[in-house]
Short mmCIF file of C-alpha atoms and ligand atoms in Angstrom, two decimals:
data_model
loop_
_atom_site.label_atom_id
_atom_site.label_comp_id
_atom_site.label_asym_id
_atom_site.label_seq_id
_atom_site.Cartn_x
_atom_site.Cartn_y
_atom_site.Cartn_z
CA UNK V 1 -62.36 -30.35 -36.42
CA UNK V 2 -58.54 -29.72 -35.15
CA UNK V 3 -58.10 -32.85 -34.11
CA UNK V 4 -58.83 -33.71 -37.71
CA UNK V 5 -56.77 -31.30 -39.44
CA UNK V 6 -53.62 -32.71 -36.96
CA UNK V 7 -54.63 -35.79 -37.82
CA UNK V 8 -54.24 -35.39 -41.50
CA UNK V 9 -50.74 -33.11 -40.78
CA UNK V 10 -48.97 -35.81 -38.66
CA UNK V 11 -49.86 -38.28 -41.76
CA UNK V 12 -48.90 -36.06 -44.09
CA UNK V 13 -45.44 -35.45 -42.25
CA UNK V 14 -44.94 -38.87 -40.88
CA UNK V 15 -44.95 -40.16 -44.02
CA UNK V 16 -42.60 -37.76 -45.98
CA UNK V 17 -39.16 -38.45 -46.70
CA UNK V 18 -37.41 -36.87 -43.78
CA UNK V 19 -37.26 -38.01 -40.24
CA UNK V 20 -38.26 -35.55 -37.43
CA UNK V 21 -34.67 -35.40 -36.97
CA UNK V 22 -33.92 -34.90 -40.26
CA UNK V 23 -36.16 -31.73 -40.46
CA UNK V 24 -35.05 -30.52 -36.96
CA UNK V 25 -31.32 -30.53 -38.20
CA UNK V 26 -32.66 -28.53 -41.84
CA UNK V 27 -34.41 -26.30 -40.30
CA UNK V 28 -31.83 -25.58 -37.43
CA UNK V 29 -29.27 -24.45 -40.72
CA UNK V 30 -32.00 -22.43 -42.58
CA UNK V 31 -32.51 -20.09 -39.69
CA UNK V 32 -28.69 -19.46 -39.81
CA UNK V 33 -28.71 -19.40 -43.34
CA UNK V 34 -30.32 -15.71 -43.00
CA UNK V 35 -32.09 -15.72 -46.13
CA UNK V 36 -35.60 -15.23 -45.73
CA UNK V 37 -36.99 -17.62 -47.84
CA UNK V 38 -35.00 -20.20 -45.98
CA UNK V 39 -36.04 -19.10 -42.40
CA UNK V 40 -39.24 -18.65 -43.60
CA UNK V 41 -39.03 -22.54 -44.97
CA UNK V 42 -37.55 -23.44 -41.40
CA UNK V 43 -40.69 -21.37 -39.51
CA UNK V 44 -43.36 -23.89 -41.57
CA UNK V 45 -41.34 -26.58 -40.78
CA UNK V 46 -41.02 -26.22 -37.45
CA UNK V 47 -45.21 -25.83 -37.03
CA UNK V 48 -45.94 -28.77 -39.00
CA UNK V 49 -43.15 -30.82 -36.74
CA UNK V 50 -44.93 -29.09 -33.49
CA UNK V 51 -48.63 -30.13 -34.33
CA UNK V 52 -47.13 -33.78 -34.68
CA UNK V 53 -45.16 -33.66 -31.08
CA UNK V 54 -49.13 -32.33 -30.06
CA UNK V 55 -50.87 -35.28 -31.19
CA UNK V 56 -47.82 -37.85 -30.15
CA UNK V 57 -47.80 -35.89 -27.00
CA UNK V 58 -43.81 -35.91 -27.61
CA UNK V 59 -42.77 -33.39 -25.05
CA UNK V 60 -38.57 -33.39 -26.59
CA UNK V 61 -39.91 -32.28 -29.94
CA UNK V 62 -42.57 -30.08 -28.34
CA UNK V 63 -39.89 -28.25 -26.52
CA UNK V 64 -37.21 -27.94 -29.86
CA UNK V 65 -40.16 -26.86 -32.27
CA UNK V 66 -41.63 -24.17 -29.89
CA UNK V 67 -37.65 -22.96 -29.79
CA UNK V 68 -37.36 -23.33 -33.41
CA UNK V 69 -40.93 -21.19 -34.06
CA UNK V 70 -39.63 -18.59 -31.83
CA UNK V 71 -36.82 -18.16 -33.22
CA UNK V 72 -37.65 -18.19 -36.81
CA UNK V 73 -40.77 -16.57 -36.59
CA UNK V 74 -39.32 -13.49 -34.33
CA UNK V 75 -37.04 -13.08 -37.16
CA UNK V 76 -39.94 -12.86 -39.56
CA UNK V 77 -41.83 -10.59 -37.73
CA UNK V 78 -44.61 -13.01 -37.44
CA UNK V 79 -46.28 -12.73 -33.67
CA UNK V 80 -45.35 -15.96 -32.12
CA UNK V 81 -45.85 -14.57 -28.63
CA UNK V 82 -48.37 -17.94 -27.70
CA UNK V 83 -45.62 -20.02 -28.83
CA UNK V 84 -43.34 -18.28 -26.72
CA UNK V 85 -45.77 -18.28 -23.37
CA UNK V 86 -45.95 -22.46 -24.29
CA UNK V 87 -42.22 -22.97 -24.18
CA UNK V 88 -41.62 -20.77 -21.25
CA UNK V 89 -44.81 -23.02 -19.51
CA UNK V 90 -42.79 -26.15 -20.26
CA UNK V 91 -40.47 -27.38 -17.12
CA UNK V 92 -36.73 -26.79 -17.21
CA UNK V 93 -35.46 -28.12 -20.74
CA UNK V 94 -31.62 -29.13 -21.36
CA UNK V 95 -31.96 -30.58 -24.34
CA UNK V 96 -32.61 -27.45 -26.40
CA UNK V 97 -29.25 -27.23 -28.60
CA UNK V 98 -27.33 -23.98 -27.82
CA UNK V 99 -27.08 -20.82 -30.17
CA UNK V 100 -23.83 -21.90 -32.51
CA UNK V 101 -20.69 -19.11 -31.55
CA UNK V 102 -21.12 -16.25 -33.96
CA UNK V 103 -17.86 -17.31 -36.38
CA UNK V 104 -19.60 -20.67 -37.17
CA UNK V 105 -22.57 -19.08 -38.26
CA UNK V 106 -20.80 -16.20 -40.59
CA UNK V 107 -19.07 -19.65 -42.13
CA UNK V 108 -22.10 -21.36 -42.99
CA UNK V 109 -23.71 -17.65 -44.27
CA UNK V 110 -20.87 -17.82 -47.13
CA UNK V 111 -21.33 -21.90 -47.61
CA UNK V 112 -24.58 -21.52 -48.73
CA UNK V 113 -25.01 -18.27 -50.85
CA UNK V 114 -21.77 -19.38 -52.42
CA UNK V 115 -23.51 -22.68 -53.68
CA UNK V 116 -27.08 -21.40 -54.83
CA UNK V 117 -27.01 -17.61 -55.92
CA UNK V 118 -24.46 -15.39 -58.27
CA UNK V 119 -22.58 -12.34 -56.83
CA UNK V 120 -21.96 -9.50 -58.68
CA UNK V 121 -18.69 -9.27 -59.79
CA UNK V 122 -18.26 -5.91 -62.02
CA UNK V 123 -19.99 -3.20 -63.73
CA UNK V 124 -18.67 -1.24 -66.79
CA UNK V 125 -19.68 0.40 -69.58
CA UNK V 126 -20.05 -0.48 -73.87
CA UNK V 127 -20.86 2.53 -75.47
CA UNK V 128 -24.48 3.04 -74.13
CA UNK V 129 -24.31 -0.50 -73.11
CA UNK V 130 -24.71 -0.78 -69.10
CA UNK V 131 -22.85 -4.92 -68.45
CA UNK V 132 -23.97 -6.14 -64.86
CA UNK V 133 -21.11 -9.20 -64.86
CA UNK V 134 -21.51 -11.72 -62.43
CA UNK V 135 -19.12 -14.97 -61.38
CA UNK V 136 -21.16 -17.27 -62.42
CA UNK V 137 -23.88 -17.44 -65.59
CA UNK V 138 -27.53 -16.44 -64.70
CA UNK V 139 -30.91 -16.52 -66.06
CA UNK V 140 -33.27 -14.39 -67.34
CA UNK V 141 -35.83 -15.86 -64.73
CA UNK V 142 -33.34 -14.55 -62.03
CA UNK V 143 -34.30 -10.60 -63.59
CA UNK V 144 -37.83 -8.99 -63.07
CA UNK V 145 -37.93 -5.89 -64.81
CA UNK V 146 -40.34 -3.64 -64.55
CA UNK V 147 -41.14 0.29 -64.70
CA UNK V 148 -42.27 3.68 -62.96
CA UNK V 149 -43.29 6.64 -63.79
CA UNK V 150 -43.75 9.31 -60.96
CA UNK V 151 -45.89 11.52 -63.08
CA UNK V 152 -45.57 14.48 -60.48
CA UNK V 153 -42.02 14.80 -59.95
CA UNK V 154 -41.57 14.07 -64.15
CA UNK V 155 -39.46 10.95 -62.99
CA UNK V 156 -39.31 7.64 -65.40
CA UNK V 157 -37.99 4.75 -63.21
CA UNK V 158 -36.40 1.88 -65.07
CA UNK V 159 -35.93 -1.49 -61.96
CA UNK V 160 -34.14 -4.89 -62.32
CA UNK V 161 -34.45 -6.57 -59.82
CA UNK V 162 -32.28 -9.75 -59.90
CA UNK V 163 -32.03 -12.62 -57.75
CA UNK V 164 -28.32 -12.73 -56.20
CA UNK V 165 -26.48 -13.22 -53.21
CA UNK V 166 -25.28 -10.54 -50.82
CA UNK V 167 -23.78 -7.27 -51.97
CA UNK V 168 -22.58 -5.36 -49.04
CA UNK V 169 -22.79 -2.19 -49.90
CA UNK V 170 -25.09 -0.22 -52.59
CA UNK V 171 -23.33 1.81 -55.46
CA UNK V 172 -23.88 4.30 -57.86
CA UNK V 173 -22.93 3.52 -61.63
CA UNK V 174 -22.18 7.09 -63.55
CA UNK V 175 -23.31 8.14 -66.97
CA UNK V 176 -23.44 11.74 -68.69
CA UNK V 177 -26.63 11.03 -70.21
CA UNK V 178 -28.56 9.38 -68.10
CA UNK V 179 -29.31 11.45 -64.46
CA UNK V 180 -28.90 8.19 -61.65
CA UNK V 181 -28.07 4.63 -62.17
CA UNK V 182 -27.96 2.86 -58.55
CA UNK V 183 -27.39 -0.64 -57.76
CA UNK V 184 -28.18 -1.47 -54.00
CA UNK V 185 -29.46 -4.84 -51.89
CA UNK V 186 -33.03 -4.57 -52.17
CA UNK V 187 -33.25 -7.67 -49.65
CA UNK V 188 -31.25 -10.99 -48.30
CA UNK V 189 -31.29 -12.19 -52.58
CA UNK V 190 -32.50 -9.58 -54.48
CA UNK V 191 -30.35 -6.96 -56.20
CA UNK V 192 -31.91 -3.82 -57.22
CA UNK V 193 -30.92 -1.83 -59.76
CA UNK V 194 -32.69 1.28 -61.23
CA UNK V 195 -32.30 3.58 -63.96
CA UNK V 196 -33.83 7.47 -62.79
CA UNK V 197 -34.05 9.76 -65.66
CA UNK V 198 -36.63 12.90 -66.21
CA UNK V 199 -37.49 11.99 -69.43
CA UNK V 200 -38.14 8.76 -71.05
CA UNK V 201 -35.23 6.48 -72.48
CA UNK V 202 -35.19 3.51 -73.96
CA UNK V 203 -34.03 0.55 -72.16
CA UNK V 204 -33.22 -3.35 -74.07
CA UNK V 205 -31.76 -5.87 -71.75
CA UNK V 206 -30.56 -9.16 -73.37
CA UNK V 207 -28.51 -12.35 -70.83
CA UNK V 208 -25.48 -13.40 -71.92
CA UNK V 209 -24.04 -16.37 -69.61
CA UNK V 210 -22.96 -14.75 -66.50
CA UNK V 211 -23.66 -10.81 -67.62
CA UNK V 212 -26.46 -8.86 -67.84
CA UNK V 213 -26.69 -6.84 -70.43
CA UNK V 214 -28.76 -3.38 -70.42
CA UNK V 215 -28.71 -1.37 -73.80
CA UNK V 216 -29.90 2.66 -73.28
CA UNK V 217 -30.94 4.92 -75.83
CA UNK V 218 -28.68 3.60 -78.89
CA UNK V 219 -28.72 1.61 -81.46
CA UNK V 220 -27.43 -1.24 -78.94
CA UNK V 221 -30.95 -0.79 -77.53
CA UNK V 222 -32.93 -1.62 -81.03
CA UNK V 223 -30.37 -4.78 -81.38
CA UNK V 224 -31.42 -6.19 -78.15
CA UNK V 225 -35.17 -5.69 -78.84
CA UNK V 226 -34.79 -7.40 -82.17
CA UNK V 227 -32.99 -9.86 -80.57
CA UNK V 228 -35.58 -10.83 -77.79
CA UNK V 229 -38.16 -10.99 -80.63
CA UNK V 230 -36.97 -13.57 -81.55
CA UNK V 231 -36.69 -15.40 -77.98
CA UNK V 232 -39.36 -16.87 -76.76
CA UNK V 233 -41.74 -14.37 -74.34
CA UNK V 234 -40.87 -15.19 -71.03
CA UNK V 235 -42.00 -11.75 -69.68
CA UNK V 236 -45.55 -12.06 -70.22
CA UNK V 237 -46.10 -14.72 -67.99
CA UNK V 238 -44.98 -12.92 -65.11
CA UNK V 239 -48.26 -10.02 -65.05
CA UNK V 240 -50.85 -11.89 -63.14
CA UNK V 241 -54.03 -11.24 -62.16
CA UNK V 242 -54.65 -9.58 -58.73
CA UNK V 243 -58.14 -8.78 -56.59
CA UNK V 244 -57.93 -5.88 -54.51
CA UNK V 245 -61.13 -5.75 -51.94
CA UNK V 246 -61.52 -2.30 -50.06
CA UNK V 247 -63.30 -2.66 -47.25
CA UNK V 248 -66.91 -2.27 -46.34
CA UNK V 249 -68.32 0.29 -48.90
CA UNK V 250 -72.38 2.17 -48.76
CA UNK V 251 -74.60 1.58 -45.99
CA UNK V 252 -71.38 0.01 -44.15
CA UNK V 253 -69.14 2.78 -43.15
CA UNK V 254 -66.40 0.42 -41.59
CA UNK V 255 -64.73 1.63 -38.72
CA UNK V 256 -65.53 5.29 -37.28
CA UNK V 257 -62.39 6.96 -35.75
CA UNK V 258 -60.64 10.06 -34.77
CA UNK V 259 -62.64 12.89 -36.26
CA UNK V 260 -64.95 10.39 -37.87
CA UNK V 261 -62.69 9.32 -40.27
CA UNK V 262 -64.37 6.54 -41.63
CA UNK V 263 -62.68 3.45 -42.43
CA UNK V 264 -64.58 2.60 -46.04
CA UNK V 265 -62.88 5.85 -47.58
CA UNK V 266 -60.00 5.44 -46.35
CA UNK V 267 -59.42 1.66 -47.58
CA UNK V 268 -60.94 2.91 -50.77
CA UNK V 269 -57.96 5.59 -50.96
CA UNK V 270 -55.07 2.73 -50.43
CA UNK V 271 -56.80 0.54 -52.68
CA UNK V 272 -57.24 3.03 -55.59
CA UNK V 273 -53.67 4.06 -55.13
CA UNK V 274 -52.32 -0.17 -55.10
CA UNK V 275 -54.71 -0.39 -57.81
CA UNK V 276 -52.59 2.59 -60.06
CA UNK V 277 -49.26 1.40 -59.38
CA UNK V 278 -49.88 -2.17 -59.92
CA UNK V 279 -51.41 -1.75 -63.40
CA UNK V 280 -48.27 0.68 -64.11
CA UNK V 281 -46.25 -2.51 -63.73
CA UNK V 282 -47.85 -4.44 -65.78
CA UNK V 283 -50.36 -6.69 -63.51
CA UNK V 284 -54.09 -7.08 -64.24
CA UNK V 285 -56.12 -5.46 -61.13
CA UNK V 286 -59.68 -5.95 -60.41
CA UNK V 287 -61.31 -4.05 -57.40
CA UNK V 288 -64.48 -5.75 -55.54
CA UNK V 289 -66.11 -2.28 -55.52
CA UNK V 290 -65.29 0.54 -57.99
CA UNK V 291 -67.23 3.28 -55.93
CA UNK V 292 -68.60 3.70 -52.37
CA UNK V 293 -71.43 0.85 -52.52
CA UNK V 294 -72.34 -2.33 -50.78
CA UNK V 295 -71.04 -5.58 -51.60
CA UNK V 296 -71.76 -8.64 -49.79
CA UNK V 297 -68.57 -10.46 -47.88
CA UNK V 298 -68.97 -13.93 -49.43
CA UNK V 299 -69.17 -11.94 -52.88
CA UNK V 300 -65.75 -10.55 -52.49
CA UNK V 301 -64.07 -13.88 -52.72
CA UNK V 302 -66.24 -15.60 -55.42
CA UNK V 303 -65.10 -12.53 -57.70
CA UNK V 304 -61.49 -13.19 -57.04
CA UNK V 305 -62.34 -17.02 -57.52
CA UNK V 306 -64.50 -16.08 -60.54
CA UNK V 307 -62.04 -13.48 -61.65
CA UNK V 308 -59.55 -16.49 -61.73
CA UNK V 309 -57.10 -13.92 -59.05
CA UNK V 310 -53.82 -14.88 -58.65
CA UNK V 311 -54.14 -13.46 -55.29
CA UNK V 312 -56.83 -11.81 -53.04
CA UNK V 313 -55.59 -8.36 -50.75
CA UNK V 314 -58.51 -7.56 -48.88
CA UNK V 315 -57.64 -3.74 -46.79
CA UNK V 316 -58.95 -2.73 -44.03
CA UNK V 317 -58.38 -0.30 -40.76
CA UNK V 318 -58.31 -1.19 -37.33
CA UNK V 319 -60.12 1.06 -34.19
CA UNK V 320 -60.49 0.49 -31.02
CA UNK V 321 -62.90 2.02 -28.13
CA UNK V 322 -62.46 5.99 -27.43
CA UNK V 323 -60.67 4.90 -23.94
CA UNK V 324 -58.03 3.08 -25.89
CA UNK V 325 -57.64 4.88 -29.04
CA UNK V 326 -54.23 7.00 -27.65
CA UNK V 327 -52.22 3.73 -27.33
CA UNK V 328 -53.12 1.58 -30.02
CA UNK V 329 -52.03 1.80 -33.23
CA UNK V 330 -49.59 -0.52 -35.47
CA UNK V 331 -49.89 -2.42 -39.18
CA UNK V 332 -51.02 -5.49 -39.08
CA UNK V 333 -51.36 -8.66 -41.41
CA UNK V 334 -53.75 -11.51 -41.53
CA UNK V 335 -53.81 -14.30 -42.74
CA UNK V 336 -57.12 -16.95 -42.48
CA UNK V 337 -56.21 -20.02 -40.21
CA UNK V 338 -58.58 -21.77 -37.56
CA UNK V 339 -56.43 -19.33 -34.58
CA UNK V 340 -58.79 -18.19 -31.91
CA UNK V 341 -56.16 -16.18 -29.80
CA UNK V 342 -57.97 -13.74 -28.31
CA UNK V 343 -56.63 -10.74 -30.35
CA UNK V 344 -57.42 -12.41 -33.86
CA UNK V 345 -60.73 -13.35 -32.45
CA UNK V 346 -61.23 -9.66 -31.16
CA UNK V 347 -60.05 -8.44 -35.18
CA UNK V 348 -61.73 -11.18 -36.92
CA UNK V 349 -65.05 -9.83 -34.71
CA UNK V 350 -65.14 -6.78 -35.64
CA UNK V 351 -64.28 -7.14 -39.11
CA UNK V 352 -67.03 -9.98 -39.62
CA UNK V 353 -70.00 -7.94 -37.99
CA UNK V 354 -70.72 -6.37 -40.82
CA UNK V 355 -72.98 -8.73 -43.13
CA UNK V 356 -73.40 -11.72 -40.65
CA UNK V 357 -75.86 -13.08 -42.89
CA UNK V 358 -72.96 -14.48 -44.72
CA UNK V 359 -71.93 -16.41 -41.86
CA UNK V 360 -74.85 -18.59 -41.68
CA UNK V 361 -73.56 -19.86 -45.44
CA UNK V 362 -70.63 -21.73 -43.94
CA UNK V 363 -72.17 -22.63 -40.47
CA UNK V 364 -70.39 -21.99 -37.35
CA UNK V 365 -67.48 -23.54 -37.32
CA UNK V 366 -67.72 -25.75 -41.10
CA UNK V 367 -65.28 -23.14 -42.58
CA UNK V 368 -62.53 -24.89 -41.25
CA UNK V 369 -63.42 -27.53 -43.27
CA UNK V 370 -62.85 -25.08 -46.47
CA UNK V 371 -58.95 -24.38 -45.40
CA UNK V 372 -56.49 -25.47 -47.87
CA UNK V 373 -53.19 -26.61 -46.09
CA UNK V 374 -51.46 -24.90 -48.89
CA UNK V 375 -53.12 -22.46 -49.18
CA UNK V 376 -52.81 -21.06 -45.17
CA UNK V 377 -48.73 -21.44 -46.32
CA UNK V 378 -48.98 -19.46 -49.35
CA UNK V 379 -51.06 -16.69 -47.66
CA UNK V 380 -49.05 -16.78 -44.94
CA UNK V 381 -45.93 -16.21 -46.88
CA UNK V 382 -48.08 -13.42 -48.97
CA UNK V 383 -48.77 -11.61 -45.47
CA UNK V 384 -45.21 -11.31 -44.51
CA UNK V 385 -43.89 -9.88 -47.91
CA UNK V 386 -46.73 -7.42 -47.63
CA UNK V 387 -45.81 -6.59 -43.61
CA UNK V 388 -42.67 -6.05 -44.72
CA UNK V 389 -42.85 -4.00 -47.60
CA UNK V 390 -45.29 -1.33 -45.95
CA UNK V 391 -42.89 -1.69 -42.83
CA UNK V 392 -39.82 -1.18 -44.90
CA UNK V 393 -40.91 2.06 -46.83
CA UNK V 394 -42.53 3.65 -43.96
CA UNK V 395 -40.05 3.40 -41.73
CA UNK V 396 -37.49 5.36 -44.18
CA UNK V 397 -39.99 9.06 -44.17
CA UNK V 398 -41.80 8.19 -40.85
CA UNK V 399 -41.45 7.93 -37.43
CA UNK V 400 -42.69 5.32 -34.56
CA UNK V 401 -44.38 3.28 -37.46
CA UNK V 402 -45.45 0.47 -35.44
CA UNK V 403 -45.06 -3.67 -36.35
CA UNK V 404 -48.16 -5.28 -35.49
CA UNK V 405 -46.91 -8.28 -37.12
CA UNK V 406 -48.18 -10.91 -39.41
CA UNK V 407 -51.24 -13.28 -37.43
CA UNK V 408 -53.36 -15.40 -38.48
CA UNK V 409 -57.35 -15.59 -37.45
CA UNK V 410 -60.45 -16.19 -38.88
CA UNK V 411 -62.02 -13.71 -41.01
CA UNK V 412 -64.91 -14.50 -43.05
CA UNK V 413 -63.85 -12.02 -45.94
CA UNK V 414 -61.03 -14.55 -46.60
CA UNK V 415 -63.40 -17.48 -46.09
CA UNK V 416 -63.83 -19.02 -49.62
CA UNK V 417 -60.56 -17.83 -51.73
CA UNK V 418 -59.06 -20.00 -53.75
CA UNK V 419 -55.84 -18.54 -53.96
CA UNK V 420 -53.68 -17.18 -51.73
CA UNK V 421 -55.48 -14.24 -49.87
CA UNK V 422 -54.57 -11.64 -46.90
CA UNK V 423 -56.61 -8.85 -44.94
CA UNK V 424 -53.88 -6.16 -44.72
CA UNK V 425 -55.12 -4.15 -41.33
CA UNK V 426 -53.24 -0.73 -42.67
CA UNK V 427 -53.69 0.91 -39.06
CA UNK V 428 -55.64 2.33 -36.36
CA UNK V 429 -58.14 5.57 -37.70
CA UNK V 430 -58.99 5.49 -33.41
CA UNK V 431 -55.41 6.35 -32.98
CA UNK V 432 -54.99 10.14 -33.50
CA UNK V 433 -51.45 10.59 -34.82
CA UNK V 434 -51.81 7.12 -37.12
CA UNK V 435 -55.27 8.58 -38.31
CA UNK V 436 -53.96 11.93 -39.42
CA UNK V 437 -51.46 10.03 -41.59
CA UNK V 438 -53.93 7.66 -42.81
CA UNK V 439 -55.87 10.27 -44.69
CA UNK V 440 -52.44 12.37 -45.64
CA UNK V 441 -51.81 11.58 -49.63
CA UNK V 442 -48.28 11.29 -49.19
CA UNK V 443 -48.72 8.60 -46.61
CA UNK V 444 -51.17 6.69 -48.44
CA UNK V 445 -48.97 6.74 -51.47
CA UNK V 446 -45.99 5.35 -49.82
CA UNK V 447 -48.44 2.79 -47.91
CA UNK V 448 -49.50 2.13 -51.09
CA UNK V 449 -46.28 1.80 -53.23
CA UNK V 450 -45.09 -0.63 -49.93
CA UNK V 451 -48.41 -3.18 -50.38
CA UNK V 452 -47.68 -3.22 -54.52
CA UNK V 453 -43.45 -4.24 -53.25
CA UNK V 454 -44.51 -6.78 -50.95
CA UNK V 455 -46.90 -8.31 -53.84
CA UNK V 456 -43.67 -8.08 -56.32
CA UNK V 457 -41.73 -9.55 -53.72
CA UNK V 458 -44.27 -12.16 -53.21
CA UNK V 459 -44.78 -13.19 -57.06
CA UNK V 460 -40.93 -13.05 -57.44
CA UNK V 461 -40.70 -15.69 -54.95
CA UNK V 462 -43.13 -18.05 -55.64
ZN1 ZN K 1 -62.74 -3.38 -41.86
#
C-alpha cells in the first residue's frame, strides 16, 4: 500500500513543472526566507522530493532532502527526529550545500518581503478616524477583523489583523477616548492591531489604496458603514463552519490520571470553552457530543462530513503508566498519515481502543487507501497553526510548557474526514503538575483561546 502511494507521488512530482533541482534550489530560499508559510512550503517540498529519491533509490537527493526536512521542519516545530536518525545513518556526505554566511541571508530576508507584502509606514489620527498608511496599496482580503468580549474583566476587544511584512517593534497608538490602541507583530506576516475599551464602541473600517482606514464612535463611523453597504460582502464568507469532537464521552471515560482526573471531562471543558470563543468570532461550531454520552468513533467524522465542516479538531489528553507519569508531559498535535513510528503507533493505540468495532469498518490496513494527498498537507498545516497557537499563549503566563510537536500517525477518529482534520493531544492528566493545570479554568481558557488563534491563523492562510 506504500509502495503505491510513492508510486503515485514520484508521478505526480516527476511530472510537474520543476526539476528536482529546480525544487531543491526553491526550497533552499524559502527556508531563508523566514516566513512560515514559505518554510512550511519548503518542508512539503522537501518530503515529496525525498519519497521520490526512496523509490529511485537516489542516494544525492536522499541525503539533500533529509537536510532540507530537518531543517525546515525543526524550524516548524514538527518532530522530524526519524528524519534526522536517517541522515545521520547515511555515510559521510560532501555534497550537502553549506549554511549561507548570516549577511546573505538578512539580504535575501528584505528581497523578498519587499516584493510580496506592504509595511506599515505611519499612523495618525482624523478626528475619530484611526489611518493605518502603508507604502504600498492593500486589500481588504489582507484585513480579518474580528471581535472579543471578555465578559469578566468588562473588556470589548476590537482585532485587525492584516497581512504585512515585518514590523520590528510593537507600538501603542494614543487616544483620550478610547483606553488602549496597540499595534504589534502578531507573527512573520501578520500585523495585529487591537482596539481595548471597557465599554462598547463602535468601530467602521473602509480601504483606501494603501491606508486603512478605522472610523470610532463618530459620525466617520456611520459613513463607513453606509459606505460598505454598498460594497459587495466580502466578510461573510470568511465564518466557516467548524466540528469540534471532545473526546470519548459516557461509558468511555478516556484516559484516567492523577487523582482520577478523567480525560472525557476534561476534553469536554476545552472543547466547550473553543466552542464559546469561536462562535464569539463569528464561526459556525458544531460539537460531536453536547453532554457526557457515547458516540461512536466513525460517527464523529461522518457528522463533520455530513455537517459539511470546514475543518474537524478532535481533543484529547494523553497518560501514560503510574511509573512514568512524573516525566511525561508536553502538547502534542496529530495529524492522520500512514506513520507507524513507534510513538504515534503507541498514541494512535491508545486513543483507538476505545470502540474497536469501528475498526473492522475500514479493515486493517484499507484506511490508507482513504488518505487524501491533500488532505494529509492541509491537516498537517492545520496541526502546526494549532501547536503553535496553544504553545505561543501558554508560554507567556506559564512555565516549562512543554513542545511535543506536531506528528503524524494513524488514528481512527480522523479516519474518514473529508476536510482537513487534527487530534490536538492538549497534555498529560498522568503528569501531576500538567494535570493540576488541565482542570484549572484559567488554564483551560488560555488553552482554549490558543486552539481558536491557531484555527484563525489557519483559515487566514489558506
Ligand atoms: Zn483520548
Amino acid at each position: 500500500m506504500i509502495r503505491l502511494f510513492l508510486l503515485l507521488l514520484s508521478f505526480f512530482i516527476a511530472s510537474g513543472l520543476y526539476a528536482n533541482s529546480e525544487i531543491l534550489k526553491r526550497a533552499q530560499k524559502q527556508v531563508q526566507s523566514g516566513s512560515a508559510s514559505e518554510i512550511f512550503r519548503a518542508y512539503n517540498d522537501y518530503k515529496s522530493l525525498y519519497l521520490h529519491s526512496v523509490v529511485e533509490d537516489d542516494s544525492e537527493l536522499k541525503a539533500q532532502c533529509l537536510d532540507g526536512i530537518v531543517k525546515s521542519g525543526n524550524k516548524l516545530h514538527i518532530d522530524v527526529t526519524k528524519y534526522e536518525a536517517e541522515l545521520k545513518s547515511l555515510p559521510k556526505i560532501s555534497y550537502i550545500q553549506p549554511e549561507p554566511k548570516a549577511n546573505k541571508v538578512t539580504k535575501r530576508l528584505e528581497d523578498i518581503h519587499v516584493e510580496v507584502l506592504a509595511k506599515l509606514k505611519s499612523t495618525s489620527w482624523r478626528g475619530e478616524t484611526l489611518l493605518i498608511e502603508f507604502d504600498k496599496s492593500i486589500s481588504s482580503d489582507q484585513i480579518n477583523y474580528f471581535t472579543l468580549h471578555d465578559s469578566k474583566k468588562k473588556k470589548f476587544r476590537y482585532v485587525f489583523d492584516i497581512k504585512t511584512s515585518m514590523l520590528t517593534s510593537s507600538q501603542n497608538i494614543n487616544n483620550n477616548q478610547i483606553e488602549k490602541i496597540k499595534i504589534a507583530q502578531f507573527n512573520p506576516n501578520t500585523l495585529r492591531l487591537v482596539i481595548e475599551n471597557n465599554s462598547l464602541i463602535k468601530v467602521a473600517y473602509n480601504v483606501d489604496n494603501s491606508t486603512l482606514e478605522i472610523a470610532l464612535n463618530d459620525d466617520g463611523a456611520s459613513r463607513i458603514v453606509e459606505k460598505k453597504r454598498e460594497e459587495k460582502v466580502t466578510r461573510s464568507n470568511k465564518s466557516k463552519v467548524v466540528v469540534i469532537d471532545p473526546g470519548h464521552g459516557g461509558t468511555d471515560p478516556g484516559a484516567i490520571g492523577h487523582k482520577g482526573y478523567r480525560e472525557k471531562i476534561v476534553v469536554f471543558n476545552i472543547s466547550k470553552e473553543l466552542e464559546n470563543i469561536l462562535k464569539s468570532r463569528g464561526h459556525t461550531v458544531l460539537m460531536t457530543r453536547k453532554d457526557d454520552t457515547f458516540v461512536k468513533l466513525s460517527r464523529r467524522t461522518q457528522f463533520a462530513n455530513d455537517k459539511k465542516a470546514d475543518i474537524f479538531v478532535s481533543i484529547h489528553a494523553n497518560a501514560v503508566p503510574a511509573a512514568k507519569a512524573g516525566n511525561v508531559h508536553g502538547i502534542e498535535c496529530y495529524f492522520l498519515s500512514p506513520s507507524r513510528s513507534e510513538r504515534a503507533k503507541r498514541a494512535a493505540a491508545q486513543e483507538n481502543s476505545a470502540d474497536m468495532s469501528d475498526m473492522n469498518m475500514y479493515g486493517k490496513d484499507s484506511y490508507l487507501n482513504l488518505l487524501n494527498h491533500h488532505n494529509i498537507l492541509a491537516s498537517n498545516k492545520l496541526a502546526i497553526d494549532l501547536q503553535r497557537g496553544m504553545l505561543g499563549i501558554l508560554n507567556k503566563k506559564y512555565s516549562g510548557i512543554k513542545d511535543g510537536g506536531v506528528r503524524e500517525g494513524p488514528f481512527w477518529v480522523l479516519v474518514g474526514a473529508q476536510m482537513p482534520s487534527v487530534l490536538v493531544e492538549v497534555g498529560f492528566i498522568s503528569h501531576p503538575k500538567e494535570a493540576e493545570r488541565l482542570v484549572n479554568s484559567d488554564y483551560v481558557k488560555m488553552m482554549a483561546r490558543g486552539l481558536a488563534d491557531g484555527i484563525e491563523r489557519y483559515f487566514v492562510n489558506n
